[in-house]
XYZ file of N, CA and C in Angstrom:
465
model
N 78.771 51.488 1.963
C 78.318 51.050 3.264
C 77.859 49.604 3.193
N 77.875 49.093 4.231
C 77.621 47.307 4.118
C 76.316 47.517 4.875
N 75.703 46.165 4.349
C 74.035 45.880 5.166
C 74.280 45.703 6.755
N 73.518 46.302 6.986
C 72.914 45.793 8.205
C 71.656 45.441 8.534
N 71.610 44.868 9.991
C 70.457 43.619 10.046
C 69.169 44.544 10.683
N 69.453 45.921 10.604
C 68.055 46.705 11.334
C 66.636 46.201 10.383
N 66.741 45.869 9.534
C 65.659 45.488 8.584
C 64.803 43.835 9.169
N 65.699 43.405 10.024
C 65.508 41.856 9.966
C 65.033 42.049 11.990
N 63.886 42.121 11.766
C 63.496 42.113 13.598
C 62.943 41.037 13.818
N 63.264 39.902 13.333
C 63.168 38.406 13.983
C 64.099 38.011 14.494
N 65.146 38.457 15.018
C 66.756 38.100 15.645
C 66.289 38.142 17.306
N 67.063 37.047 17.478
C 67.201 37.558 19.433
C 68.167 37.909 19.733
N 68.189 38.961 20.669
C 69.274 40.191 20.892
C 70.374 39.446 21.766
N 69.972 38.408 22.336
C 70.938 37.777 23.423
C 71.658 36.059 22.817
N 70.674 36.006 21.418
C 71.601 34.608 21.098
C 71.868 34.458 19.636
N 71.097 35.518 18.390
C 70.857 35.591 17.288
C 70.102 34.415 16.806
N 69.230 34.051 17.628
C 68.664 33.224 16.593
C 67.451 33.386 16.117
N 67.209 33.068 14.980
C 65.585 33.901 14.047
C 65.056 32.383 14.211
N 63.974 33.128 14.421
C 62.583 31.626 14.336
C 61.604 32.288 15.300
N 60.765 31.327 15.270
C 59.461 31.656 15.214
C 59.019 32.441 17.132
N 59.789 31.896 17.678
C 59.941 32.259 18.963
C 60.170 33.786 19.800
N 61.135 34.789 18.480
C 61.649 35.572 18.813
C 60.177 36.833 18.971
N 59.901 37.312 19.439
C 59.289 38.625 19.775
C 59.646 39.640 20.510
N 59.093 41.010 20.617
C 59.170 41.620 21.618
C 59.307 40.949 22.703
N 59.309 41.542 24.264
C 58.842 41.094 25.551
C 58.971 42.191 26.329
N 58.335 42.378 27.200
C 58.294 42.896 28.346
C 56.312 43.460 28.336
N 56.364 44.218 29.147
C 54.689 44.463 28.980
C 54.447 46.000 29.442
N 54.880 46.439 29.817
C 54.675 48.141 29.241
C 55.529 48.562 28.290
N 57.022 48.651 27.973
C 57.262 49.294 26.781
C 58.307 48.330 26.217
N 57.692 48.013 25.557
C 58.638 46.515 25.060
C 60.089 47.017 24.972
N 60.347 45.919 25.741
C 61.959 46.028 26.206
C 63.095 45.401 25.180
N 62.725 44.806 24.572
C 63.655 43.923 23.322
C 63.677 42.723 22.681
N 63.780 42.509 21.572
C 63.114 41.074 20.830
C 64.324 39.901 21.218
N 63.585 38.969 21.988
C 63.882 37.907 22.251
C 63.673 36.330 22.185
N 64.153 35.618 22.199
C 63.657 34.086 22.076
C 63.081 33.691 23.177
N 62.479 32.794 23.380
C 61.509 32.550 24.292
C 62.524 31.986 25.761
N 64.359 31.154 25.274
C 64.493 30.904 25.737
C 65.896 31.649 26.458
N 65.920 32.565 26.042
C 66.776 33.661 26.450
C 66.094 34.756 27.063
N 64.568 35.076 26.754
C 63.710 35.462 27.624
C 63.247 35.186 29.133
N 63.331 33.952 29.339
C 63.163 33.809 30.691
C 63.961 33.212 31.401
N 65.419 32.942 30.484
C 67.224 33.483 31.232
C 66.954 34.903 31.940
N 66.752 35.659 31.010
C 66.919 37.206 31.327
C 66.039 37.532 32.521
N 64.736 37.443 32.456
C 63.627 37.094 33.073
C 63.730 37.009 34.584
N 64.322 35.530 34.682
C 64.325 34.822 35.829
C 65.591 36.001 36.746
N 66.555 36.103 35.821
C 67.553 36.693 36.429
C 67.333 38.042 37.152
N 66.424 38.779 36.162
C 65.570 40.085 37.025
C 65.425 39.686 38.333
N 64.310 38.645 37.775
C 63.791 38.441 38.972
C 64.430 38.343 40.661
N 65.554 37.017 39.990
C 66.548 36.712 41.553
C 67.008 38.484 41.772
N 67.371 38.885 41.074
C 67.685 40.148 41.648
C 67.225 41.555 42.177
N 65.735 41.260 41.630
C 64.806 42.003 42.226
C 64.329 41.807 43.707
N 63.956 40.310 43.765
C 63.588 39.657 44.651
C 61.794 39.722 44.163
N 61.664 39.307 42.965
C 60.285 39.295 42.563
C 60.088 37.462 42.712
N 60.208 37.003 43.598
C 60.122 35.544 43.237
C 58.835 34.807 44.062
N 57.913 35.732 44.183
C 56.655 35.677 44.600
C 55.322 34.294 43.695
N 54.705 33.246 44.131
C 53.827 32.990 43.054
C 52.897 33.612 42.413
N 52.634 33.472 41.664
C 51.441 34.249 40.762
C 50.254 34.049 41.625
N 49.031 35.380 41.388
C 47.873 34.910 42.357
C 47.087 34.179 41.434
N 46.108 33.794 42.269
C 44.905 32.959 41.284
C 44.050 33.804 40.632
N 44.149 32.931 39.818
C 42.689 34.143 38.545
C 41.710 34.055 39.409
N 40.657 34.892 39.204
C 39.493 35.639 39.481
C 38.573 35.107 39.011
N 37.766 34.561 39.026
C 36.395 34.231 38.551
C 35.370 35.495 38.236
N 35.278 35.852 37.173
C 34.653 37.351 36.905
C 33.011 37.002 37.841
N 32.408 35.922 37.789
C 31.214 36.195 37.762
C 30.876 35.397 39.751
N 32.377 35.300 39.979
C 32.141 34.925 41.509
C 31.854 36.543 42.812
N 30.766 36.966 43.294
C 30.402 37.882 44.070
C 30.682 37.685 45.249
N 31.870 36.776 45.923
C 32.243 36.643 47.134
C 33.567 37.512 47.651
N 33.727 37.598 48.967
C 34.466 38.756 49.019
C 35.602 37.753 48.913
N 36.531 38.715 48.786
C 38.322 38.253 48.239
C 38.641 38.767 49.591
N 39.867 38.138 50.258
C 40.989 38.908 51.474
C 42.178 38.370 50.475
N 42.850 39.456 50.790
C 44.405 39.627 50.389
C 45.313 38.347 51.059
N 45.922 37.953 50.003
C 46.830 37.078 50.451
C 47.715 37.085 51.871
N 48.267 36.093 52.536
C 48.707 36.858 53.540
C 50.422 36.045 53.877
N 51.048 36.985 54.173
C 52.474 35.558 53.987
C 52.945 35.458 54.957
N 53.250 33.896 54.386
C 53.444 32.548 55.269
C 54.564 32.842 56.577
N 55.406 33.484 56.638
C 56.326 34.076 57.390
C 55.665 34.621 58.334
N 54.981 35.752 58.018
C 54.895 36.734 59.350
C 53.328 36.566 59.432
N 52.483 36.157 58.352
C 50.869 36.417 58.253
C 50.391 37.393 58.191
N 51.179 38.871 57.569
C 50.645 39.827 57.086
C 50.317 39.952 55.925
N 49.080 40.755 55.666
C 48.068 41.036 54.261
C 49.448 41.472 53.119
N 49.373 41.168 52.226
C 50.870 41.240 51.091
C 49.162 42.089 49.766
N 50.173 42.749 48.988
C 49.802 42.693 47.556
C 50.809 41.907 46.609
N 49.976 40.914 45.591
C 51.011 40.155 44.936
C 50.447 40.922 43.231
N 51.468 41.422 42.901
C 51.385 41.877 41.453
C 52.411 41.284 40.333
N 52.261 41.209 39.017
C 53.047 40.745 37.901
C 53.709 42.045 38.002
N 55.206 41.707 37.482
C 56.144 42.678 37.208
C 56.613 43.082 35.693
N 56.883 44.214 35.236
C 56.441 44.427 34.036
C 57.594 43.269 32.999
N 58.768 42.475 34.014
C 59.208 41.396 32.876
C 58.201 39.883 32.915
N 57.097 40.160 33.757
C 56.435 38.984 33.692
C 56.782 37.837 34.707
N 57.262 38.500 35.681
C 57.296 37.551 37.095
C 56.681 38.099 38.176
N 56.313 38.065 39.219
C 55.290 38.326 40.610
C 56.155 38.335 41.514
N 55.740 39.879 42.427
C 56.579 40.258 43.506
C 55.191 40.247 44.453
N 55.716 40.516 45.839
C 55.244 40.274 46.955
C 55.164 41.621 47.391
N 54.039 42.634 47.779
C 54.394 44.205 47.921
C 53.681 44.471 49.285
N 54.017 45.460 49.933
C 53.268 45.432 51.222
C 52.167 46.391 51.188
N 51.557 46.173 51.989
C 49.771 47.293 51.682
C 49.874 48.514 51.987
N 51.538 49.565 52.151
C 51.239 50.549 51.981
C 52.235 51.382 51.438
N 51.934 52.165 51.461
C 52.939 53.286 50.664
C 53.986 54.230 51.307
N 54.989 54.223 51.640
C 55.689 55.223 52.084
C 56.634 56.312 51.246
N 57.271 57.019 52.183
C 57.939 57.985 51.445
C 59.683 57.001 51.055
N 60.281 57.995 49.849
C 61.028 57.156 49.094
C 61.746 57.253 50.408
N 62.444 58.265 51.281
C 63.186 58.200 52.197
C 63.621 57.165 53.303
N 62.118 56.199 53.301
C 62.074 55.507 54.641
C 62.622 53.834 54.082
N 62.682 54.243 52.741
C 62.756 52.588 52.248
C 63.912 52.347 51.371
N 64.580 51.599 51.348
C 66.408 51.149 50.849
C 65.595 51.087 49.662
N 66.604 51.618 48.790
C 67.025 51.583 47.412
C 66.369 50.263 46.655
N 67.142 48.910 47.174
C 66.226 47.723 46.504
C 65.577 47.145 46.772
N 64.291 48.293 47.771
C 63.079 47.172 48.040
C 62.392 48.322 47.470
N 62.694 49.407 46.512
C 61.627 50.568 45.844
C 60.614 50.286 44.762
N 59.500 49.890 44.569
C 58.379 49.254 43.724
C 57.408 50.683 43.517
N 56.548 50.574 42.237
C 55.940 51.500 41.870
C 54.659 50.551 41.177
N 53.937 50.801 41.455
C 52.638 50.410 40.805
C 52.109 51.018 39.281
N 52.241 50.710 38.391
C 52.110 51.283 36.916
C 50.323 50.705 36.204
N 49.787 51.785 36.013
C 48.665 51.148 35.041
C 49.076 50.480 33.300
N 48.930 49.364 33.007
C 49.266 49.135 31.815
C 48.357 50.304 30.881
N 48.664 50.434 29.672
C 48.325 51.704 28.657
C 47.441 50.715 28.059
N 45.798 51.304 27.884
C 44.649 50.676 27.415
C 43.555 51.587 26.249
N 42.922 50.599 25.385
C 42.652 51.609 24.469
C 41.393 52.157 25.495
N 40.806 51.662 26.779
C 39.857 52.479 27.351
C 40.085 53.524 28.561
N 39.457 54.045 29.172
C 39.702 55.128 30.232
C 39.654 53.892 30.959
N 39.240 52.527 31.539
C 39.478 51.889 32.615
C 40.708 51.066 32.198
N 41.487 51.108 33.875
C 42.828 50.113 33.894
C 42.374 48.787 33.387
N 43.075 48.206 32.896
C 43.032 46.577 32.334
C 43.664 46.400 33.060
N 45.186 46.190 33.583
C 45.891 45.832 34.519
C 46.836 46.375 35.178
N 47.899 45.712 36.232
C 48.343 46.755 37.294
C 49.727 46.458 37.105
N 51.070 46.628 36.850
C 52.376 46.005 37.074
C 52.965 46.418 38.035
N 54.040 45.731 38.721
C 54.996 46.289 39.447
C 56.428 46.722 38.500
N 56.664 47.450 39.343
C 58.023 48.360 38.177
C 59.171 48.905 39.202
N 60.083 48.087 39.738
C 61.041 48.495 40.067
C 61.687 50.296 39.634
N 62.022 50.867 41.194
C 62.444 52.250 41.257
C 63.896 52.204 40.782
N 64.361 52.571 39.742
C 65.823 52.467 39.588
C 66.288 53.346 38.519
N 67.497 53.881 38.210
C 67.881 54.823 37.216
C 67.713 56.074 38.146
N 66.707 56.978 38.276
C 66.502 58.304 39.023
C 65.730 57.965 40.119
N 66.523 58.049 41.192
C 66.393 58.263 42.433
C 64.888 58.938 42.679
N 64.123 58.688 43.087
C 62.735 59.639 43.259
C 62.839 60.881 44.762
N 62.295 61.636 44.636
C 62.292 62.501 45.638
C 62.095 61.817 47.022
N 63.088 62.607 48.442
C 62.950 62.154 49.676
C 61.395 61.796 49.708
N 60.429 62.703 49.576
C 59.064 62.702 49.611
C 58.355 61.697 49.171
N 58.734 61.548 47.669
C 57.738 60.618 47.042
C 57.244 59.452 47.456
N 56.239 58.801 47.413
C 55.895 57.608 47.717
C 56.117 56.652 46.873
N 56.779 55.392 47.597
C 56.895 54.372 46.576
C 56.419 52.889 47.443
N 56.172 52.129 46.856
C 55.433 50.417 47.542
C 56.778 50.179 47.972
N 56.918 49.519 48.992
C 58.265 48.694 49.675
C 57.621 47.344 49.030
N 58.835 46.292 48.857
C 58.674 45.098 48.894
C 58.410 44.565 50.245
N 57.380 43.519 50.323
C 57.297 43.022 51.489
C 58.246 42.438 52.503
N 59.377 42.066 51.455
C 60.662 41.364 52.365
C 61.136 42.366 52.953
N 60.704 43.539 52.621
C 61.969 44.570 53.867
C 60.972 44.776 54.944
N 59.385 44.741 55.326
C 58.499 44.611 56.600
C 58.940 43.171 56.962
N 58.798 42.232 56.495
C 58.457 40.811 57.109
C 59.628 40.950 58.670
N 58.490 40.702 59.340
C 59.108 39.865 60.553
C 59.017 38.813 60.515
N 59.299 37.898 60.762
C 58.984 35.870 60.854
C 58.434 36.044 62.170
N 56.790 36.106 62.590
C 56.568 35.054 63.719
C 57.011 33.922 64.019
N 58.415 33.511 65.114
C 58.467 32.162 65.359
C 57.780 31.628 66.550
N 56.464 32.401 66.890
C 56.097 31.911 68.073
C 56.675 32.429 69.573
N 55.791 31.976 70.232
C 56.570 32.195 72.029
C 57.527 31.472 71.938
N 58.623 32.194 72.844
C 59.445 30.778 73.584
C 58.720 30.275 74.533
């Protein structure tokens, strides 16, 4: 039998190149060792096709006690949830939940707790519905682009 490279997990799966760059990626179940710059090829490309192309929100000031309101977008001026997606880009989600029935196939989002060594969430991802269809019933987050109306004003 001849060697193979299962021994050698510094390779990137999309260009072979070893160096210092290559790691896991993704952020709930690591998805595959990559270079940093074939990572956010792959990445970005989710993204356009998700339609996760939302900005990131602003950090939090732990020790600021003022109330927060939900972002609200620029289009229509409705309250949005903006979450990281588990390849590490930010989608735009709407504030509620419906059944899988009422919402097309590629606007289906799921809210995931990342896995923590404590009983409290550390953080929240978005996780595209895809592979098994979820029940008529189930609830899943719509992306906000399938609510948005554009207020253009009165005529």
């Amino acid at each position: 039998m001849g060697a193979t490279r299962d021994g050698d997990q510094s390779i990137c799966l999309r260009c072979g190149e070893a160096g210092g760059s290559v790691r896991e990626r993704g952020r709930i179940s690591l998805m595959a060792r990559y270079c940093e710059k074939c990572w956010n090829t792959l990445a970005n490309e989710m993204a356009e096709a998700d339609g996760a192309t939302a900005a990131p929100r602003f950090e939090l000031d732990p020790d600021d006690v003022a109330w927060i309101e939900p972002p609200v977008c620029p289009e229509c001026g409705a309250s949005i949830r903006v979450y990281p997606t588990n390849y590490g880009r930010w989608v735009s989600l709407a504030m509620v939940e419906l059944p899988a029935k009422d919402v097309p196939e590629a606007f289906r989002w799921r809210l995931t707790r990342l896995p923590a060594r404590s009983l409290i969430p550390a953080d929240i991802v978005a996780v595209r519905v895809r592979g098994i269809d979820p029940l008529p019933s189930e609830p899943v987050v719509p992306a906000h682009s399938m609510m948005c109306v554009p207020d253009w004003g009165e005529p």
